[in-house]
Tab-separated table of C-alpha atoms in Angstrom:
chain	number	residue	atom	x	y	z
A	1	MET	CA	-94.965	-37.546	173.047
A	2	ILE	CA	-93.907	-40.748	170.535
A	3	LEU	CA	-94.435	-43.832	172.665
A	4	TYR	CA	-95.370	-44.767	175.528
A	5	ASP	CA	-96.424	-48.291	176.698
A	6	ASP	CA	-96.965	-50.150	179.599
A	7	PHE	CA	-97.913	-53.403	178.351
A	8	ALA	CA	-101.044	-53.239	180.956
A	9	ASP	CA	-103.139	-54.082	178.156
A	10	SER	CA	-101.430	-57.196	178.362
A	11	ASP	CA	-100.623	-57.563	174.704
A	12	TYR	CA	-97.941	-56.139	172.589
A	13	THR	CA	-99.928	-54.387	170.005
A	14	GLY	CA	-97.597	-52.202	167.385
A	15	TRP	CA	-94.737	-54.387	168.053
A	16	THR	CA	-93.588	-57.170	165.978
A	17	VAL	CA	-91.530	-60.197	166.728
A	18	GLY	CA	-89.382	-60.793	164.523
A	19	VAL	CA	-87.435	-64.127	166.549
A	20	GLY	CA	-88.351	-66.182	169.802
A	21	THR	CA	-91.838	-66.275	170.913
A	22	TRP	CA	-93.238	-63.582	173.301
A	23	GLN	CA	-95.784	-62.364	175.645
A	24	ALA	CA	-97.190	-59.764	177.402
A	25	THR	CA	-100.025	-61.207	179.580
A	26	ASN	CA	-97.827	-60.007	183.180
A	27	ASP	CA	-98.071	-56.641	181.732
A	28	TYR	CA	-94.588	-56.985	180.369
A	29	MET	CA	-92.521	-57.933	177.798
A	30	GLU	CA	-91.373	-61.546	178.018
A	31	LYS	CA	-89.637	-64.179	176.129
A	32	THR	CA	-91.761	-67.739	176.690
A	33	ALA	CA	-89.124	-69.749	174.908
A	34	THR	CA	-86.109	-70.317	173.690
A	35	ASP	CA	-84.173	-69.084	176.771
A	36	GLY	CA	-80.436	-68.452	176.547
A	37	ASN	CA	-81.217	-67.175	172.682
A	38	SER	CA	-79.822	-63.346	172.512
A	39	GLY	CA	-81.021	-63.726	168.571
A	40	ASP	CA	-84.547	-62.940	169.653
A	41	TYR	CA	-85.790	-59.846	169.482
A	42	PHE	CA	-89.311	-57.793	168.592
A	43	TYR	CA	-89.718	-54.452	166.944
A	44	ARG	CA	-91.194	-51.476	165.971
A	45	ALA	CA	-90.872	-48.044	163.624
A	46	LEU	CA	-89.246	-45.003	165.064
A	47	THR	CA	-87.567	-42.470	163.462
A	48	THR	CA	-87.580	-39.620	165.821
A	49	PHE	CA	-83.837	-39.448	167.104
A	50	ASN	CA	-83.152	-35.767	167.109
A	51	PRO	CA	-83.308	-34.969	170.095
A	52	CYS	CA	-84.798	-37.362	171.692
A	53	THR	CA	-85.369	-38.933	174.678
A	54	TYR	CA	-85.582	-43.069	175.292
A	55	GLN	CA	-86.689	-44.646	178.773
A	56	PHE	CA	-87.442	-48.199	179.934
A	57	ASP	CA	-87.405	-50.447	182.751
A	58	PHE	CA	-85.563	-53.913	182.731
A	59	TYR	CA	-85.978	-56.889	185.069
A	60	LEU	CA	-83.297	-59.044	185.644
A	61	ASN	CA	-84.329	-62.966	187.484
A	62	SER	CA	-82.020	-63.550	190.655
A	63	ASN	CA	-81.235	-66.685	188.592
A	64	ASN	CA	-79.838	-65.843	185.788
A	65	ASP	CA	-76.458	-65.333	185.410
A	66	VAL	CA	-75.931	-64.515	182.021
A	67	SER	CA	-78.768	-62.296	181.121
A	68	GLU	CA	-78.596	-60.173	178.353
A	69	ILE	CA	-81.148	-57.031	177.573
A	70	ARG	CA	-80.273	-55.231	174.178
A	71	PHE	CA	-82.167	-51.875	173.409
A	72	GLY	CA	-81.273	-50.838	169.959
A	73	LEU	CA	-81.893	-47.765	167.996
A	74	LEU	CA	-81.487	-49.107	164.675
A	75	ASN	CA	-81.621	-48.868	161.198
A	76	ASN	CA	-83.113	-52.519	160.432
A	77	THR	CA	-85.341	-54.529	162.002
A	78	SER	CA	-82.871	-56.880	163.585
A	79	PHE	CA	-79.432	-56.436	165.373
A	80	GLU	CA	-77.420	-58.560	162.493
A	81	GLY	CA	-75.671	-56.383	159.772
A	82	THR	CA	-76.869	-53.035	160.885
A	83	ASN	CA	-76.316	-49.637	161.671
A	84	GLY	CA	-77.567	-47.300	164.509
A	85	TYR	CA	-76.602	-47.047	168.226
A	86	THR	CA	-77.754	-50.050	171.279
A	87	ILE	CA	-77.444	-50.089	175.001
A	88	PHE	CA	-76.320	-53.917	176.591
A	89	ILE	CA	-77.324	-54.851	180.171
A	90	GLN	CA	-75.900	-57.654	181.615
A	91	LYS	CA	-75.837	-58.816	185.309
A	92	SER	CA	-73.006	-55.975	186.405
A	93	ARG	CA	-72.720	-54.305	183.593
A	94	ILE	CA	-74.404	-51.432	181.332
A	95	ALA	CA	-73.014	-50.291	177.829
A	96	PHE	CA	-73.776	-47.862	175.581
A	97	ALA	CA	-72.361	-48.625	171.960
A	98	ARG	CA	-72.119	-47.425	168.404
A	99	THR	CA	-73.309	-50.850	166.232
A	100	ASP	CA	-71.321	-50.369	162.528
A	101	GLY	CA	-72.647	-53.808	160.214
A	102	GLY	CA	-73.914	-55.293	163.593
A	103	TRP	CA	-70.530	-55.305	165.601
A	104	PRO	CA	-70.956	-52.692	168.588
A	105	PHE	CA	-67.821	-50.055	169.664
A	106	ALA	CA	-68.491	-49.136	173.081
A	107	ILE	CA	-68.742	-45.408	173.722
A	108	ILE	CA	-69.925	-45.439	177.631
A	109	ASP	CA	-69.233	-48.401	179.602
A	110	THR	CA	-69.876	-49.320	183.106
A	111	ALA	CA	-67.006	-52.213	182.701
A	112	ASN	CA	-64.198	-49.643	182.423
A	113	PRO	CA	-63.098	-49.119	185.774
A	114	GLU	CA	-62.126	-45.464	184.360
A	115	ASN	CA	-65.886	-45.265	184.318
A	116	GLY	CA	-65.782	-45.375	188.633
A	117	PHE	CA	-69.522	-45.935	188.322
A	118	PHE	CA	-69.600	-49.631	188.236
A	119	GLY	CA	-65.930	-50.024	188.034
A	120	THR	CA	-63.819	-53.136	189.868
A	121	GLN	CA	-64.380	-51.615	193.066
A	122	ASP	CA	-68.105	-50.977	192.874
A	123	LYS	CA	-69.387	-54.463	191.281
A	124	VAL	CA	-72.706	-54.273	191.658
A	125	ASP	CA	-75.558	-56.782	191.041
A	126	LEU	CA	-78.392	-55.636	188.364
A	127	ARG	CA	-80.136	-58.930	189.114
A	128	GLY	CA	-83.263	-59.224	191.277
A	129	ALA	CA	-84.883	-55.343	190.979
A	130	LYS	CA	-86.780	-53.131	188.332
A	131	HIS	CA	-84.332	-50.526	187.187
A	132	THR	CA	-84.616	-47.906	185.087
A	133	ILE	CA	-82.775	-46.907	182.116
A	134	VAL	CA	-82.929	-43.557	180.029
A	135	LEU	CA	-81.141	-42.249	176.850
A	136	LYS	CA	-81.030	-38.918	175.697
A	137	ARG	CA	-79.318	-37.566	172.548
A	138	ASP	CA	-79.646	-33.917	171.870
A	139	THR	CA	-79.300	-31.806	168.113
A	140	ASP	CA	-75.536	-31.992	168.645
A	141	GLY	CA	-75.117	-35.598	168.910
A	142	ASN	CA	-74.356	-35.620	172.442
A	143	PHE	CA	-75.748	-39.256	174.180
A	144	SER	CA	-76.253	-39.197	178.037
A	145	LEU	CA	-76.927	-42.298	179.844
A	146	TYR	CA	-78.407	-42.729	183.073
A	147	TYR	CA	-79.020	-45.790	185.920
A	148	ASP	CA	-82.144	-45.094	187.804
A	149	GLY	CA	-81.359	-41.430	187.659
A	150	ASP	CA	-77.712	-41.719	187.910
A	151	LEU	CA	-75.743	-40.618	185.100
A	152	LEU	CA	-73.574	-43.285	183.927
A	153	GLY	CA	-71.979	-41.130	181.657
A	154	THR	CA	-71.800	-39.261	178.146
A	155	SER	CA	-70.538	-39.408	175.304
A	156	HIS	CA	-70.634	-37.739	171.526
A	157	ASP	CA	-71.082	-39.564	168.221
A	158	ILE	CA	-72.576	-38.336	165.012
A	159	ARG	CA	-71.724	-41.363	162.620
A	160	TYR	CA	-75.626	-42.316	162.601
A	161	THR	CA	-77.924	-39.575	162.662
A	162	THR	CA	-80.994	-41.345	161.647
A	163	ILE	CA	-82.910	-44.415	163.035
A	164	SER	CA	-85.680	-46.313	161.282
A	165	ASN	CA	-86.563	-48.900	164.348
A	166	ILE	CA	-86.313	-49.749	167.705
A	167	VAL	CA	-85.303	-52.715	168.819
A	168	MET	CA	-85.321	-55.073	171.847
A	169	SER	CA	-83.912	-58.386	172.871
A	170	ILE	CA	-84.076	-60.706	175.906
A	171	SER	CA	-81.999	-63.879	175.887
A	172	ARG	CA	-83.163	-65.318	178.988
A	173	THR	CA	-86.823	-66.477	179.804
A	174	ASN	CA	-88.177	-64.820	183.434
A	175	ASP	CA	-86.124	-61.200	182.294
A	176	TYR	CA	-88.400	-58.308	181.277
A	177	ILE	CA	-88.951	-54.928	179.894
A	178	ASP	CA	-91.331	-52.142	180.961
A	179	ASN	CA	-92.420	-49.111	180.572
A	180	ILE	CA	-91.084	-48.261	177.606
A	181	ILE	CA	-91.039	-44.002	177.108
A	182	VAL	CA	-89.944	-42.201	173.484
A	183	LEU	CA	-90.198	-38.237	173.275
A	184	ASP	CA	-89.340	-35.873	171.226
A	185	THR	CA	-87.340	-33.458	173.279
A	186	ASN	CA	-84.586	-33.888	175.785
A	187	VAL	CA	-85.375	-34.232	179.618
A	188	PRO	CA	-83.535	-31.827	181.850
A	189	ASP	CA	-80.019	-32.439	181.758
A	190	VAL	CA	-80.036	-33.237	186.037
A	191	GLU	CA	-79.119	-36.219	187.718
A	192	GLY	CA	-81.722	-37.871	189.304
A	193	TYR	CA	-84.564	-36.915	187.486
A	194	TYR	CA	-86.795	-39.576	185.077
A	195	TYR	CA	-90.552	-40.018	183.994
A	196	ASP	CA	-92.434	-42.049	186.678
A	197	ALA	CA	-94.340	-44.478	184.074
A	198	ASN	CA	-96.746	-45.164	187.435
A	199	ASN	CA	-97.886	-41.318	187.686
A	200	PHE	CA	-97.316	-40.836	184.063
A	201	ASP	CA	-99.379	-38.318	182.525
A	202	LEU	CA	-99.586	-38.740	178.834
A	203	ASP	CA	-100.730	-35.430	178.008
A	204	ALA	CA	-98.502	-33.004	179.930
A	205	ALA	CA	-95.765	-35.619	180.080
A	206	THR	CA	-95.089	-34.015	183.472
A	207	PHE	CA	-91.465	-34.565	184.232
A	208	ILE	CA	-91.776	-36.048	187.855
A	209	LEU	CA	-88.450	-36.437	190.520
A	210	ASN	CA	-87.432	-39.866	191.256
A	211	ALA	CA	-84.746	-39.442	193.441
């Protein structure tokens, strides 16, 4: 177990605010000001990357049409001019990108009709409910991205093999991030499985089916 934060203590001890005004008084991490500014972010030092499993919950408010949440595994404390990997979440899109000097290059993208998950024939609205994202990376640089237990896609990329920080951004108020889990191992490569943050065994890190 590397990290588990459900913000149930109503604060964000261990995280550093880079830009913006944030709070965890509602037992999740949210912005309280500068609505619409995607440059607002918070971060903490994290070097575990090989192999690793990352999981977090997100919520997009139903009234926010242009929301964006970013989850970065980066070699800097912000998204500007940095290298690493980032998950982008928007109203009807989830993308995983390699970030070169701050510029993202999508390697798994649900907006691509060829992806078949959130393609043009199957548009979904991610707003109005809490969802779970899981990203896995093995020792060979193979990434797997899951949404609510369903596999969105896989990709192989070894441009970057180390990181120094986990960086998160929310562009709109009334959106939030919760239940951040980082493990220095890979969870079973089976669709429908992810850690249940409401029944999480911190000692045994028991893997729970959530189909």
